[in-house]
CSV table of N, CA and C and ligand atoms in Angstrom, one decimal:
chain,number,residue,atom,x,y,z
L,1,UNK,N,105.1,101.1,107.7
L,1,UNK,CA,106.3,101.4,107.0
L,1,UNK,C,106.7,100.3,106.1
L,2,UNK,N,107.4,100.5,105.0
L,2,UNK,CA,107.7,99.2,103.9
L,2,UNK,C,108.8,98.9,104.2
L,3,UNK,N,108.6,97.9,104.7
L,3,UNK,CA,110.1,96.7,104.9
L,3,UNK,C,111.0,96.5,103.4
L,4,UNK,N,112.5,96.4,104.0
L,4,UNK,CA,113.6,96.2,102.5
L,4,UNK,C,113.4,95.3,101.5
L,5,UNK,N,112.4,94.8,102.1
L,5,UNK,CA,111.8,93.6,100.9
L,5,UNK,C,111.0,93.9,99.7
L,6,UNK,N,109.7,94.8,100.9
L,6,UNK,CA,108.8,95.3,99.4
L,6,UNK,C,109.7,96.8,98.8
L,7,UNK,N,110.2,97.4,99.2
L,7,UNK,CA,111.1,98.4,99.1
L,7,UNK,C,111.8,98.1,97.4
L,8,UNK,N,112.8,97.0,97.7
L,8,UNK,CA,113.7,96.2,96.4
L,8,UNK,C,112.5,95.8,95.5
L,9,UNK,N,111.5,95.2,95.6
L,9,UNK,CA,110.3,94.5,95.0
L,9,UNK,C,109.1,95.5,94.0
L,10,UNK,N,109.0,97.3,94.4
L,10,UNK,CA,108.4,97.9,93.8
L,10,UNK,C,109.1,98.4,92.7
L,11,UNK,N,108.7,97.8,91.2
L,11,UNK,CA,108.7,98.4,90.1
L,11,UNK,C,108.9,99.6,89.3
L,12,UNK,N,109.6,100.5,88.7
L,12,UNK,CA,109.5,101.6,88.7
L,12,UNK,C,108.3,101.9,87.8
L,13,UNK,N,107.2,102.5,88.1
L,13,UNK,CA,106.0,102.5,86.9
L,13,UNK,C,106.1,103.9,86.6
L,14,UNK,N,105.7,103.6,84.9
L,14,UNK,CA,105.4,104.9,84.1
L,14,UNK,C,104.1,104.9,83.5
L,15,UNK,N,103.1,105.9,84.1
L,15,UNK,CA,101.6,105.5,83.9
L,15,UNK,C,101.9,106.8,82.3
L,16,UNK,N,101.1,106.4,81.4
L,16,UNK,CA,100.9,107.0,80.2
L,16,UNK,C,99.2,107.0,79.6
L,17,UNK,N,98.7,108.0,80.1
L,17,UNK,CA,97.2,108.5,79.5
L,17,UNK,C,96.8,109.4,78.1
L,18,UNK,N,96.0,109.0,77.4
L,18,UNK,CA,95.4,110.0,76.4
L,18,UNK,C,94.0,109.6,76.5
L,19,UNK,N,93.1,110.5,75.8
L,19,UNK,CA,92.0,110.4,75.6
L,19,UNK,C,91.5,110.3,77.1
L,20,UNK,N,91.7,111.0,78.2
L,20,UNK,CA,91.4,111.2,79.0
L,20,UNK,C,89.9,111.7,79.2
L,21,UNK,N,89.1,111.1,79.4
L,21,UNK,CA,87.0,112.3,79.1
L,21,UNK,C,86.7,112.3,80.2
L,22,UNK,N,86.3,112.7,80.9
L,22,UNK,CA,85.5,112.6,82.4
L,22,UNK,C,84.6,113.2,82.2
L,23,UNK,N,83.2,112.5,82.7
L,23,UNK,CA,81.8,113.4,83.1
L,23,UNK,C,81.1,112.5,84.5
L,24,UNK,N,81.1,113.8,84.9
L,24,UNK,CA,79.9,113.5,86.3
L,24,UNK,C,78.7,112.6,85.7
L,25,UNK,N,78.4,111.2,86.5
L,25,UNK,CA,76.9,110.6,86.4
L,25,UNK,C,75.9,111.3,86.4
L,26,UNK,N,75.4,111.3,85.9
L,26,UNK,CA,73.9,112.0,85.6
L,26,UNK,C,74.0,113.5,84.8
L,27,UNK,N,75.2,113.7,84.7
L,27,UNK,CA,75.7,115.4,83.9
L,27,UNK,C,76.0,115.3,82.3
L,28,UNK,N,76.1,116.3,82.0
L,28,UNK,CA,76.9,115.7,80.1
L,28,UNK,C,77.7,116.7,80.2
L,29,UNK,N,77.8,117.6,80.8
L,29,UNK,CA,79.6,118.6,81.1
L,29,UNK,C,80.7,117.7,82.0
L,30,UNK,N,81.4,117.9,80.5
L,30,UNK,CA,83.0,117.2,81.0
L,30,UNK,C,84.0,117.7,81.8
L,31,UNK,N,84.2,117.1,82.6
L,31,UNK,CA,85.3,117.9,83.5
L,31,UNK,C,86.6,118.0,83.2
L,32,UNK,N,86.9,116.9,82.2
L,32,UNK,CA,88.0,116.9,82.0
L,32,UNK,C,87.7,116.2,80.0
L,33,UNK,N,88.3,116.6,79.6
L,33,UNK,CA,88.5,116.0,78.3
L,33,UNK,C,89.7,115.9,77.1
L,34,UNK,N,89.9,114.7,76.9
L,34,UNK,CA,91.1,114.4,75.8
L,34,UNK,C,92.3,114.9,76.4
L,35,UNK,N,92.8,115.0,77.8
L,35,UNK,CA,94.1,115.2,78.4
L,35,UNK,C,95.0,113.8,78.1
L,36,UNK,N,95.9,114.4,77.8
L,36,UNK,CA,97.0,113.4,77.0
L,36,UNK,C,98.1,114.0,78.4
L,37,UNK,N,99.3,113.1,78.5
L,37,UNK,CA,99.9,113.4,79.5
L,37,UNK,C,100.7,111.9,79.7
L,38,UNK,N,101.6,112.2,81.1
L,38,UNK,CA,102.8,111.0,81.3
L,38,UNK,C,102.9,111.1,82.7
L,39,UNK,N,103.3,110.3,84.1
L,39,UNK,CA,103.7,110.5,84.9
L,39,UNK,C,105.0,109.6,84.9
L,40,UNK,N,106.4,110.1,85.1
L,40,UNK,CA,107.2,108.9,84.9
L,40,UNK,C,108.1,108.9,86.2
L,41,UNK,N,108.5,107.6,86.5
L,41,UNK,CA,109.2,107.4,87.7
L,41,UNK,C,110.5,108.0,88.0
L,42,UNK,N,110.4,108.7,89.3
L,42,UNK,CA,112.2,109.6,89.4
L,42,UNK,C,111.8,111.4,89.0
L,43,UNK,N,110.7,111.3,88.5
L,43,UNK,CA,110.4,112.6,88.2
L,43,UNK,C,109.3,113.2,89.0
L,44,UNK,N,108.9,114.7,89.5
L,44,UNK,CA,107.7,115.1,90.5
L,44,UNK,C,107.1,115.9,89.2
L,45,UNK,N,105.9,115.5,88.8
L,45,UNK,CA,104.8,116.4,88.3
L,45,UNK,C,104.0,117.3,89.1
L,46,UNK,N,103.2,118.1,88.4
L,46,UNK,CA,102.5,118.8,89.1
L,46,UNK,C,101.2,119.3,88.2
L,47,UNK,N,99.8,118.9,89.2
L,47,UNK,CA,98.8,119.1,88.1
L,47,UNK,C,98.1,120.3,89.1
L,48,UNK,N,98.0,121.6,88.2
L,48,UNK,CA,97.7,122.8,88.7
L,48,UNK,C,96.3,123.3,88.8
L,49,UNK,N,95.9,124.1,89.3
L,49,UNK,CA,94.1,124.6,88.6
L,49,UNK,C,93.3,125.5,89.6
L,50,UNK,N,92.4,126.1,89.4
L,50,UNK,CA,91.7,126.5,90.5
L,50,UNK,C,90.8,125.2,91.3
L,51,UNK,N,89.9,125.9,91.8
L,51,UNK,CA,89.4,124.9,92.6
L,51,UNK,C,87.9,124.8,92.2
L,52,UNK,N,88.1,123.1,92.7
L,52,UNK,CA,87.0,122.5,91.2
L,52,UNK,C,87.4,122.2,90.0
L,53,UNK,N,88.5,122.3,89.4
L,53,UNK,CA,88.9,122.4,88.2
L,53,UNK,C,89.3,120.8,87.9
L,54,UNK,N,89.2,119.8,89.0
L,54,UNK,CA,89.4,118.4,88.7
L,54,UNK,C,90.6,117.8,89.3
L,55,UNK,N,91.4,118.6,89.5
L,55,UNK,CA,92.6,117.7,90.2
L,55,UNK,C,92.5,117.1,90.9
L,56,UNK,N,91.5,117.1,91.7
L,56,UNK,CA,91.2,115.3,92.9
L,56,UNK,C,91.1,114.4,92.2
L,57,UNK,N,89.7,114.7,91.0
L,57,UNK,CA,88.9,113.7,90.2
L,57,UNK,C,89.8,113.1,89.3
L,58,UNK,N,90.7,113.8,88.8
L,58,UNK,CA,91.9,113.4,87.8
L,58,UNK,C,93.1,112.4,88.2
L,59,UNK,N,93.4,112.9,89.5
L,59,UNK,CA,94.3,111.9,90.2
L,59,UNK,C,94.1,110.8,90.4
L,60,UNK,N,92.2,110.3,90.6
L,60,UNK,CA,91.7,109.6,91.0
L,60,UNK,C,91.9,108.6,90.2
L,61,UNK,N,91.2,109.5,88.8
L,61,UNK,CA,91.4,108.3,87.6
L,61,UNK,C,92.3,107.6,87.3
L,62,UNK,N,93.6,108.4,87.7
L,62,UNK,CA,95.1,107.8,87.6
L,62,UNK,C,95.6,106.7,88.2
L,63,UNK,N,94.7,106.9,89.3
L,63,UNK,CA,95.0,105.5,90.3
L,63,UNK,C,94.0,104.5,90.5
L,64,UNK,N,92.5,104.7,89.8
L,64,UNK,CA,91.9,103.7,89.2
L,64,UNK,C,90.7,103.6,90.0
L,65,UNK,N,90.7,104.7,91.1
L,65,UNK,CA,89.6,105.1,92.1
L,65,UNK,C,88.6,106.2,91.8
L,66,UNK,N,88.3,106.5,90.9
L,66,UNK,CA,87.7,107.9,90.5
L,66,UNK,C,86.0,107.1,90.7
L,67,UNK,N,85.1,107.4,91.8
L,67,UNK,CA,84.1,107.2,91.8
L,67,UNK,C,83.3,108.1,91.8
L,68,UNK,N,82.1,108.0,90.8
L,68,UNK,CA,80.6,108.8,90.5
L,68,UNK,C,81.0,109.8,88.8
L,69,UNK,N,82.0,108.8,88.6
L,69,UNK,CA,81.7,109.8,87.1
L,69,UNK,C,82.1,108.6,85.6
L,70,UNK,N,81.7,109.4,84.8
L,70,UNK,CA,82.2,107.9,83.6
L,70,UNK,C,83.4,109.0,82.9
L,71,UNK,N,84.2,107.4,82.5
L,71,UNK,CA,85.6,107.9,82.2
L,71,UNK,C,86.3,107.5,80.9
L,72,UNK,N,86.3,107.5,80.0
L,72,UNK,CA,87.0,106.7,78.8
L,72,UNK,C,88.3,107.2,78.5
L,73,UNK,N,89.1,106.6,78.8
L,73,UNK,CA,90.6,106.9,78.3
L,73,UNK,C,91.7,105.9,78.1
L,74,UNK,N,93.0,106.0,77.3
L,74,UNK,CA,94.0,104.9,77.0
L,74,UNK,C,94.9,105.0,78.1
L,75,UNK,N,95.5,104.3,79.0
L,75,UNK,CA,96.4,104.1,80.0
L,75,UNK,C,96.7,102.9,79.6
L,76,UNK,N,98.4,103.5,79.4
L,76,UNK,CA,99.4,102.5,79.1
L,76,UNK,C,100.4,102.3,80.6
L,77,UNK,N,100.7,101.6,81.0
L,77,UNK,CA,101.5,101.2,82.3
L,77,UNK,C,103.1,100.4,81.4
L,78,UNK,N,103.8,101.8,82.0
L,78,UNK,CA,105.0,100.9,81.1
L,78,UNK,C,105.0,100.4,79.8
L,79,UNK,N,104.7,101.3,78.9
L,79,UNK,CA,103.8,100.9,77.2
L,79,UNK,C,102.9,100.1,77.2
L,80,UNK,N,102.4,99.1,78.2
L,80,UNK,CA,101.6,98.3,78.0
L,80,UNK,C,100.0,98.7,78.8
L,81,UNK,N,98.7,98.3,77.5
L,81,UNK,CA,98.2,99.0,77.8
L,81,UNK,C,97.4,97.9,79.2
L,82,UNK,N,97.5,98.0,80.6
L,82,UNK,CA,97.1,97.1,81.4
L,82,UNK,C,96.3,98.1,82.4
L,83,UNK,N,95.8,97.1,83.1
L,83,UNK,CA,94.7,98.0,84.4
L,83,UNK,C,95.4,98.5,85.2
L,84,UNK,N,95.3,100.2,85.6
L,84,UNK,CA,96.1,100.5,86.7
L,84,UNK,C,95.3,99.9,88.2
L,85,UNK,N,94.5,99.4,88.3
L,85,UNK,CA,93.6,99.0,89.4
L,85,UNK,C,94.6,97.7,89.6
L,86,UNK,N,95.4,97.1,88.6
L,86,UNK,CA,96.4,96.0,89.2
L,86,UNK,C,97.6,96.2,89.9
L,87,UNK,N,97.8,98.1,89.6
L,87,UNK,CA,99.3,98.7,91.1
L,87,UNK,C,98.3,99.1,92.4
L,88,UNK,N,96.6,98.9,92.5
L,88,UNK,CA,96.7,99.6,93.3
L,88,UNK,C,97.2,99.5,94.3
L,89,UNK,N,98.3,98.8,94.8
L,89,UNK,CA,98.8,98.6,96.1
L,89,UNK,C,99.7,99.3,96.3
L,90,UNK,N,100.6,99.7,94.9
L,90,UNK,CA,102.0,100.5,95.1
L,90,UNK,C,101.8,101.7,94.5
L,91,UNK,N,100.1,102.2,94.1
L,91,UNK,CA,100.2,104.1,93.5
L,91,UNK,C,98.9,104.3,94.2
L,92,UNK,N,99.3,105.5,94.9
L,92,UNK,CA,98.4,106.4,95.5
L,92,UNK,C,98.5,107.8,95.7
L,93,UNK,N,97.6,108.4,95.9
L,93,UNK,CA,98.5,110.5,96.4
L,93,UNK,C,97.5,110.3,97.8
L,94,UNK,N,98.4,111.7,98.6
L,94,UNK,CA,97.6,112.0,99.9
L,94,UNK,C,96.5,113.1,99.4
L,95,UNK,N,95.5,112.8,100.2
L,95,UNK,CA,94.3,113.7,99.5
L,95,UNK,C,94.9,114.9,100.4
L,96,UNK,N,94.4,116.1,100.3
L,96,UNK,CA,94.6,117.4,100.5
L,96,UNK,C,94.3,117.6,102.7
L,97,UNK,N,93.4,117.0,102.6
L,97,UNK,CA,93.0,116.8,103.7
L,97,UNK,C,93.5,115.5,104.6
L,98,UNK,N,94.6,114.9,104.2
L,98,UNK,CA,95.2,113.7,105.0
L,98,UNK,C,95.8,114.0,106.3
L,99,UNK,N,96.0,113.5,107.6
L,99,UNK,CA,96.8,113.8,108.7
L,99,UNK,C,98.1,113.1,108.5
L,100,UNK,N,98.7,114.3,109.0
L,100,UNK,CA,100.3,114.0,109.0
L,100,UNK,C,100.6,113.5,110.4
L,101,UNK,N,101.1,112.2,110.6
L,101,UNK,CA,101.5,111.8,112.0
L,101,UNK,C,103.0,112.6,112.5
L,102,UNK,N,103.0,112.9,113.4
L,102,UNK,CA,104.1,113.3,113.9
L,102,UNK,C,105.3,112.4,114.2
L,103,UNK,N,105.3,111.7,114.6
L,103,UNK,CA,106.3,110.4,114.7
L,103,UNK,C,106.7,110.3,112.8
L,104,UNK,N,105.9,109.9,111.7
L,104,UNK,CA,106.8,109.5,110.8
L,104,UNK,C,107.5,110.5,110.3
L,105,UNK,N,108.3,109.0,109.9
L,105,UNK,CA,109.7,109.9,109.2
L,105,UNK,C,110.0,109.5,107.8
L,106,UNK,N,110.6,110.2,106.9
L,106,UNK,CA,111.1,109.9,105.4
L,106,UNK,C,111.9,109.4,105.7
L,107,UNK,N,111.9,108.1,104.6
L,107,UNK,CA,112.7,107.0,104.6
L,107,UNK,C,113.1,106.9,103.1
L,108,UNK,N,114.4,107.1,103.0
L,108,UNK,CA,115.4,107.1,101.9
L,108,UNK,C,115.4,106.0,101.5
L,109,UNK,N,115.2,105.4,99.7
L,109,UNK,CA,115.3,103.9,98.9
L,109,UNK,C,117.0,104.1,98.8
L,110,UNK,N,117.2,102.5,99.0
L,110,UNK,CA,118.4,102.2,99.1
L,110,UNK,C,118.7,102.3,97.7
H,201,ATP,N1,82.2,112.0,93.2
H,201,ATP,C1,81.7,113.2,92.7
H,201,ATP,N2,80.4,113.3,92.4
H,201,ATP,C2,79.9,114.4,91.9
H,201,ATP,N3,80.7,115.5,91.6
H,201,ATP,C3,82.0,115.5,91.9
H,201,ATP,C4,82.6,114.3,92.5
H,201,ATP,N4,83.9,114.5,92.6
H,201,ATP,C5,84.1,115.8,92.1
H,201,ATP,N5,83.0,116.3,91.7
H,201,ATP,C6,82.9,117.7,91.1
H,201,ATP,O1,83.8,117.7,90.0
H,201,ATP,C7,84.5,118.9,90.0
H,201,ATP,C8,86.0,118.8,90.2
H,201,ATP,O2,86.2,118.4,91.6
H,201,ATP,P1,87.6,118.2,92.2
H,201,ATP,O3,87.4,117.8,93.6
H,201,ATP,O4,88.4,117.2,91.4
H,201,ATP,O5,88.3,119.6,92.0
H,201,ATP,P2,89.7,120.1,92.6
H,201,ATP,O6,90.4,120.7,91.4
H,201,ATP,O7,90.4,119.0,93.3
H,201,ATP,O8,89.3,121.2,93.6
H,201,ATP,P3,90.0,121.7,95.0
H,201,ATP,O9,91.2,122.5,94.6
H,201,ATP,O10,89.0,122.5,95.7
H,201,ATP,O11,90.4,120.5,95.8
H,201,ATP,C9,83.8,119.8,91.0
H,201,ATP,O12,82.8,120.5,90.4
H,201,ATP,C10,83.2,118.8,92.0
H,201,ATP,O13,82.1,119.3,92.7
H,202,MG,MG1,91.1,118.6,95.3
């Protein structure tokens, strides 16, 4: 659980992508291509689709983890265009398949 320290200490980040391309290694069909888009802090997005349609692989990219595919796109962090691989400590999603412990509890930012 995050202590009041790192709590006060996390950033509010606004990740901003365009030119988003994804292709599978060894494939030349894109899975994703030229998605432009914004995730901004205080707000819940929601990325929709059937299944297969990329929303794991997409998320991934977002958070700088997207492995086995090549990726070219602009990500701006807070207008600036920097590596999101430098929040990975403070941006992540629960994969679909994550276990929910019973004991935790939501914890309100001061
Ligand atoms: N690491 C990988 N290597 C090869 N193919 C992959 C990899 N990750 C995803 N894929 C393929 O990319 C496509 C998109 O997969 P993804 O898991 O992102 O879909 P999804 O929208 O999250 O589906 P679901 O709703 O079932 O979770 C699928 O065809 C999948 O087989
Ligand atoms: Mg998925």
């Amino acid at each position: 659980m995050a202590s009041d320290i790192e709590i006060r200490t996390r950033p509010p980040i606004e990740e901003f992508f365009k030119d988003l391309t994804l292709t599978l290694k060894g494939k030349t069909k894109h899975i994703l291509r030229c998605v432009l888009g914004k995730l901004s802090p205080g707000h819940v997005s929601a990325v929709l689709g059937p299944s297969g349609a990329g929303k794991t692989i997409f998320l991934s990219v977002l958070i700088g983890k997207a492995v086995g595919c090549t990726v070219t796109r602009v990500i701006l962090i807070n207008g600036k265009p920097e590596l999101v691989q430098s929040y990975m400590k403070i941006i992540c999603f629960l994969p679909q398949d994550d276990i929910v412990h019973k004991n935790l509890i939501v914890q309100k930012n001061p």
